[in-house]
């Protein structure tokens, strides 16, 4: 307020009144001197004001000099413009490019155009040695320099630049280039100096036909950088500059190869060399094997300049031993940097292939399809998942997973996550198949060594499959994921373990035949079943029940409490599979049976199989108990020969006196049972023993049964323990 200096550096004339019309260059006071100024025309005016009576002689000092205005005339001036020029190669092949008033503070409210025009076959190189503009944000909304790859502002823009730029080097694609410098009209003054650059017209810059002829795209502004985009599993070739002739010395070209990456596609890049010869040079460096030219490969697609020293492969050499192997990117991008050095070589030719990237561990199929193999000889345990897990799997996908065991091994698969799209899921508890999973689904099979397959089920929604276990002597398991063209979900994650083969019955179970009825229970019942032994993948119990030829089997569950829920989350920790219909996959059972529910199943033949599999992540449960009975199929409304009707089955009359609940419906108790008359075979004692696995608990139960038979008292089993209340799954039909 007491002392200041005003600066005017954009005066068009020397008249005193011109100060009012010229742009104000700023008012300064304090100890910091104004930055250097260069006049826009022929004059600079300084105005000093003080209200003090005395000022010291060293209040401010400075220097001035007169410079030749031709330094700023970089070409032929465009008429009626302040700072626009045409630079022609016929008049000047190299020179300086300066902003108005450089290195002083650049003026406000100006637009300068610099049009470079070369001869056919030439390209233009523009290198900014100093670049300092006001930075208003990454989009440069205030002051900027914009470079166009052509003669006017309708040409493609190479880029817009502001702020401070370092190592800014640009190339035109042909013989013409336009540079526009714009500053915003405003009252406030900037403190930036503008730019200084050098330009060169030349025919020796890299010709771009080695890019345009091979489905690649030249990156504008670069000498020879190129970008290759996938056309969905497409292939092509990349070459050194000047191919098929030897490459030019002292050239650096970058190759950006991009696979597809979106909600439906994910690719990786495979690179296979067909020709390769880049001289190594002499005087080897301690940290590099390539002392002259090289080809660096970045398998993770590092694009930032400061990441170029983090390459995954540095390739050079001319011998057969130096020929590069096939390279595969870690993700959808692969970048190469070729530097030709001072020696000339024959260069390289490489084939690129965009392959679908599934992000599934395992041995992939050589053809690139979504098929993976897991062999016991390679790895005893591991994981696999749906494509791109934990991201959503793509639509319209068919993936297979083959788990191959040796002849003396079996494989167990446990699902730890499962969510497969099922918008129209109308599942009935425990029933899986085409009627319930019609959009996306997972299927599984046992695979025999002769190539046969036995279906295990189809699953979708949130109901995870129960643990899978291959039978003794089988090749292994096959699992498949099928998705349609509509919406998707997160898919699944599973783990597998190859273990020494167990008996045909597994860890417990048995073979039941020659009796009219019997009981089968979970291990240790009525005590809770236990998880498998430590380090074991699963505990497996198989029961095989066979009736006489021409007969069928009726299975009635009296009690059932196994961890899981058939609809909400499936049976990932423990499952009871029941084969009672042939052909067809087994029925999966888990969850809890309410006392009023009727879980009764009639076989389609004279045999059934039960397989109880407990995974290592099981926490245990109360278990289950079921009664099996040899029956005849009902013919019409009545059963012949005094047999007792039970749904679609006819029970033997002697079953009334067995003390077992053969039928889910209550049957009338006859008086002759009080006299100890029993139509059951004495061999049914044996199956109490077998059903209990020949254990001490089985012996105790058998002894108690015998004592009760000696007293000839009615044989009714104790009521099963009541499980805690849970949501009930829909009741299964009495007949199937």
mmCIF file with all atom_site columns, N, CA and C in Angstrom, residues 4-5 72 74 159 174 197 199 225 228 269 291 296 300 313 338 362 366 421 452 542 544 547 572 649 651 661 693 735:
data_model
loop_
_atom_site.group_PDB
_atom_site.id
_atom_site.type_symbol
_atom_site.label_atom_id
_atom_site.label_alt_id
_atom_site.label_comp_id
_atom_site.label_asym_id
_atom_site.label_entity_id
_atom_site.label_seq_id
_atom_site.pdbx_PDB_ins_code
_atom_site.Cartn_x
_atom_site.Cartn_y
_atom_site.Cartn_z
_atom_site.occupancy
_atom_site.B_iso_or_equiv
_atom_site.pdbx_formal_charge
_atom_site.auth_seq_id
_atom_site.auth_comp_id
_atom_site.auth_asym_id
_atom_site.auth_atom_id
_atom_site.pdbx_PDB_model_num
ATOM 1  N N  . UNK A 1 4   ? 5.173   0.066    -4.301  1.00 0.00 ? 4   UNK A N  1
ATOM 2  C CA . UNK A 1 4   ? 4.955   -1.073   -5.204  1.00 0.00 ? 4   UNK A CA 1
ATOM 3  C C  . UNK A 1 4   ? 5.508   -0.734   -6.575  1.00 0.00 ? 4   UNK A C  1
ATOM 4  N N  . UNK A 1 5   ? 5.615   -1.779   -7.379  1.00 0.00 ? 5   UNK A N  1
ATOM 5  C CA . UNK A 1 5   ? 6.032   -1.624   -8.771  1.00 0.00 ? 5   UNK A CA 1
ATOM 6  C C  . UNK A 1 5   ? 5.005   -2.309   -9.666  1.00 0.00 ? 5   UNK A C  1
ATOM 7  N N  . UNK A 1 72  ? 11.924  -15.304  -32.127 1.00 0.00 ? 72  UNK A N  1
ATOM 8  C CA . UNK A 1 72  ? 10.560  -15.777  -31.896 1.00 0.00 ? 72  UNK A CA 1
ATOM 9  C C  . UNK A 1 72  ? 9.787   -15.989  -33.194 1.00 0.00 ? 72  UNK A C  1
ATOM 10 N N  . UNK A 1 74  ? 9.604   -18.271  -35.647 1.00 0.00 ? 74  UNK A N  1
ATOM 11 C CA . UNK A 1 74  ? 10.064  -19.631  -35.923 1.00 0.00 ? 74  UNK A CA 1
ATOM 12 C C  . UNK A 1 74  ? 9.772   -20.069  -37.353 1.00 0.00 ? 74  UNK A C  1
ATOM 13 N N  . UNK A 1 159 ? -2.246  -35.052  -28.222 1.00 0.00 ? 159 UNK A N  1
ATOM 14 C CA . UNK A 1 159 ? -2.395  -34.850  -26.785 1.00 0.00 ? 159 UNK A CA 1
ATOM 15 C C  . UNK A 1 159 ? -2.529  -33.378  -26.447 1.00 0.00 ? 159 UNK A C  1
ATOM 16 N N  . UNK A 1 174 ? 2.825   -38.322  -40.460 1.00 0.00 ? 174 UNK A N  1
ATOM 17 C CA . UNK A 1 174 ? 3.244   -38.018  -41.827 1.00 0.00 ? 174 UNK A CA 1
ATOM 18 C C  . UNK A 1 174 ? 3.960   -36.675  -41.829 1.00 0.00 ? 174 UNK A C  1
ATOM 19 N N  . UNK A 1 197 ? 11.221  -25.589  -27.456 1.00 0.00 ? 197 UNK A N  1
ATOM 20 C CA . UNK A 1 197 ? 11.381  -26.894  -28.070 1.00 0.00 ? 197 UNK A CA 1
ATOM 21 C C  . UNK A 1 197 ? 12.253  -26.827  -29.306 1.00 0.00 ? 197 UNK A C  1
ATOM 22 N N  . UNK A 1 199 ? 12.603  -28.715  -33.271 1.00 0.00 ? 199 UNK A N  1
ATOM 23 C CA . UNK A 1 199 ? 11.878  -29.528  -34.247 1.00 0.00 ? 199 UNK A CA 1
ATOM 24 C C  . UNK A 1 199 ? 12.841  -30.005  -35.316 1.00 0.00 ? 199 UNK A C  1
ATOM 25 N N  . UNK A 1 225 ? 5.753   -46.756  -31.638 1.00 0.00 ? 225 UNK A N  1
ATOM 26 C CA . UNK A 1 225 ? 4.980   -47.549  -30.680 1.00 0.00 ? 225 UNK A CA 1
ATOM 27 C C  . UNK A 1 225 ? 3.674   -47.999  -31.334 1.00 0.00 ? 225 UNK A C  1
ATOM 28 N N  . UNK A 1 228 ? -2.034  -53.326  -30.076 1.00 0.00 ? 228 UNK A N  1
ATOM 29 C CA . UNK A 1 228 ? -2.748  -54.435  -30.701 1.00 0.00 ? 228 UNK A CA 1
ATOM 30 C C  . UNK A 1 228 ? -3.883  -54.837  -29.777 1.00 0.00 ? 228 UNK A C  1
ATOM 31 N N  . UNK A 1 269 ? -2.208  -63.435  -23.212 1.00 0.00 ? 269 UNK A N  1
ATOM 32 C CA . UNK A 1 269 ? -1.468  -63.335  -24.464 1.00 0.00 ? 269 UNK A CA 1
ATOM 33 C C  . UNK A 1 269 ? -0.368  -64.385  -24.479 1.00 0.00 ? 269 UNK A C  1
ATOM 34 N N  . UNK A 1 291 ? 24.174  -56.220  -24.196 1.00 0.00 ? 291 UNK A N  1
ATOM 35 C CA . UNK A 1 291 ? 25.005  -55.032  -24.074 1.00 0.00 ? 291 UNK A CA 1
ATOM 36 C C  . UNK A 1 291 ? 24.780  -54.037  -25.195 1.00 0.00 ? 291 UNK A C  1
ATOM 37 N N  . UNK A 1 296 ? 12.838  -56.393  -24.365 1.00 0.00 ? 296 UNK A N  1
ATOM 38 C CA . UNK A 1 296 ? 12.363  -56.656  -23.014 1.00 0.00 ? 296 UNK A CA 1
ATOM 39 C C  . UNK A 1 296 ? 10.870  -56.966  -23.061 1.00 0.00 ? 296 UNK A C  1
ATOM 40 N N  . UNK A 1 300 ? 3.296   -58.827  -17.093 1.00 0.00 ? 300 UNK A N  1
ATOM 41 C CA . UNK A 1 300 ? 2.205   -58.261  -16.310 1.00 0.00 ? 300 UNK A CA 1
ATOM 42 C C  . UNK A 1 300 ? 1.719   -56.941  -16.884 1.00 0.00 ? 300 UNK A C  1
ATOM 43 N N  . UNK A 1 313 ? 11.558  -60.597  -18.870 1.00 0.00 ? 313 UNK A N  1
ATOM 44 C CA . UNK A 1 313 ? 12.517  -61.279  -19.742 1.00 0.00 ? 313 UNK A CA 1
ATOM 45 C C  . UNK A 1 313 ? 13.262  -60.231  -20.555 1.00 0.00 ? 313 UNK A C  1
ATOM 46 N N  . UNK A 1 338 ? 11.504  -52.725  -27.583 1.00 0.00 ? 338 UNK A N  1
ATOM 47 C CA . UNK A 1 338 ? 12.615  -53.092  -28.461 1.00 0.00 ? 338 UNK A CA 1
ATOM 48 C C  . UNK A 1 338 ? 13.545  -51.895  -28.598 1.00 0.00 ? 338 UNK A C  1
ATOM 49 N N  . UNK A 1 362 ? -4.620  -75.841  -12.355 1.00 0.00 ? 362 UNK A N  1
ATOM 50 C CA . UNK A 1 362 ? -4.704  -77.174  -12.940 1.00 0.00 ? 362 UNK A CA 1
ATOM 51 C C  . UNK A 1 362 ? -4.054  -77.203  -14.314 1.00 0.00 ? 362 UNK A C  1
ATOM 52 N N  . UNK A 1 366 ? -4.722  -78.365  -24.094 1.00 0.00 ? 366 UNK A N  1
ATOM 53 C CA . UNK A 1 366 ? -3.821  -77.696  -25.043 1.00 0.00 ? 366 UNK A CA 1
ATOM 54 C C  . UNK A 1 366 ? -4.552  -76.858  -26.079 1.00 0.00 ? 366 UNK A C  1
ATOM 55 N N  . UNK A 1 421 ? -26.101 -69.430  -10.680 1.00 0.00 ? 421 UNK A N  1
ATOM 56 C CA . UNK A 1 421 ? -27.361 -68.750  -10.998 1.00 0.00 ? 421 UNK A CA 1
ATOM 57 C C  . UNK A 1 421 ? -28.482 -69.745  -11.243 1.00 0.00 ? 421 UNK A C  1
ATOM 58 N N  . UNK A 1 452 ? -16.643 -95.288  -18.920 1.00 0.00 ? 452 UNK A N  1
ATOM 59 C CA . UNK A 1 452 ? -18.052 -95.162  -18.537 1.00 0.00 ? 452 UNK A CA 1
ATOM 60 C C  . UNK A 1 452 ? -18.221 -94.072  -17.494 1.00 0.00 ? 452 UNK A C  1
ATOM 61 N N  . UNK A 1 542 ? -20.566 -97.144  3.146   1.00 0.00 ? 542 UNK A N  1
ATOM 62 C CA . UNK A 1 542 ? -21.414 -97.633  2.058   1.00 0.00 ? 542 UNK A CA 1
ATOM 63 C C  . UNK A 1 542 ? -22.181 -98.873  2.508   1.00 0.00 ? 542 UNK A C  1
ATOM 64 N N  . UNK A 1 544 ? -24.975 -101.773 1.052   1.00 0.00 ? 544 UNK A N  1
ATOM 65 C CA . UNK A 1 544 ? -25.608 -102.376 -0.114  1.00 0.00 ? 544 UNK A CA 1
ATOM 66 C C  . UNK A 1 544 ? -26.705 -103.314 0.394   1.00 0.00 ? 544 UNK A C  1
ATOM 67 N N  . UNK A 1 547 ? -32.649 -107.440 -2.058  1.00 0.00 ? 547 UNK A N  1
ATOM 68 C CA . UNK A 1 547 ? -33.813 -108.293 -1.801  1.00 0.00 ? 547 UNK A CA 1
ATOM 69 C C  . UNK A 1 547 ? -33.815 -109.467 -2.779  1.00 0.00 ? 547 UNK A C  1
ATOM 70 N N  . UNK A 1 572 ? -22.760 -79.297  2.088   1.00 0.00 ? 572 UNK A N  1
ATOM 71 C CA . UNK A 1 572 ? -21.321 -79.259  1.822   1.00 0.00 ? 572 UNK A CA 1
ATOM 72 C C  . UNK A 1 572 ? -20.464 -80.012  2.827   1.00 0.00 ? 572 UNK A C  1
ATOM 73 N N  . UNK A 1 649 ? -46.432 -99.987  -1.975  1.00 0.00 ? 649 UNK A N  1
ATOM 74 C CA . UNK A 1 649 ? -45.773 -101.240 -1.630  1.00 0.00 ? 649 UNK A CA 1
ATOM 75 C C  . UNK A 1 649 ? -46.693 -102.109 -0.786  1.00 0.00 ? 649 UNK A C  1
ATOM 76 N N  . UNK A 1 651 ? -46.336 -104.731 2.281   1.00 0.00 ? 651 UNK A N  1
ATOM 77 C CA . UNK A 1 651 ? -45.448 -105.258 3.304   1.00 0.00 ? 651 UNK A CA 1
ATOM 78 C C  . UNK A 1 651 ? -45.817 -106.697 3.646   1.00 0.00 ? 651 UNK A C  1
ATOM 79 N N  . UNK A 1 661 ? -40.637 -99.730  12.631  1.00 0.00 ? 661 UNK A N  1
ATOM 80 C CA . UNK A 1 661 ? -41.543 -98.879  11.873  1.00 0.00 ? 661 UNK A CA 1
ATOM 81 C C  . UNK A 1 661 ? -41.201 -99.019  10.402  1.00 0.00 ? 661 UNK A C  1
ATOM 82 N N  . UNK A 1 693 ? -22.241 -101.990 12.142  1.00 0.00 ? 693 UNK A N  1
ATOM 83 C CA . UNK A 1 693 ? -20.836 -102.042 11.775  1.00 0.00 ? 693 UNK A CA 1
ATOM 84 C C  . UNK A 1 693 ? -20.042 -103.043 12.577  1.00 0.00 ? 693 UNK A C  1
ATOM 85 N N  . UNK A 1 735 ? -44.709 -92.199  -2.376  1.00 0.00 ? 735 UNK A N  1
ATOM 86 C CA . UNK A 1 735 ? -44.296 -93.126  -3.441  1.00 0.00 ? 735 UNK A CA 1
ATOM 87 C C  . UNK A 1 735 ? -43.533 -92.347  -4.478  1.00 0.00 ? 735 UNK A C  1
#
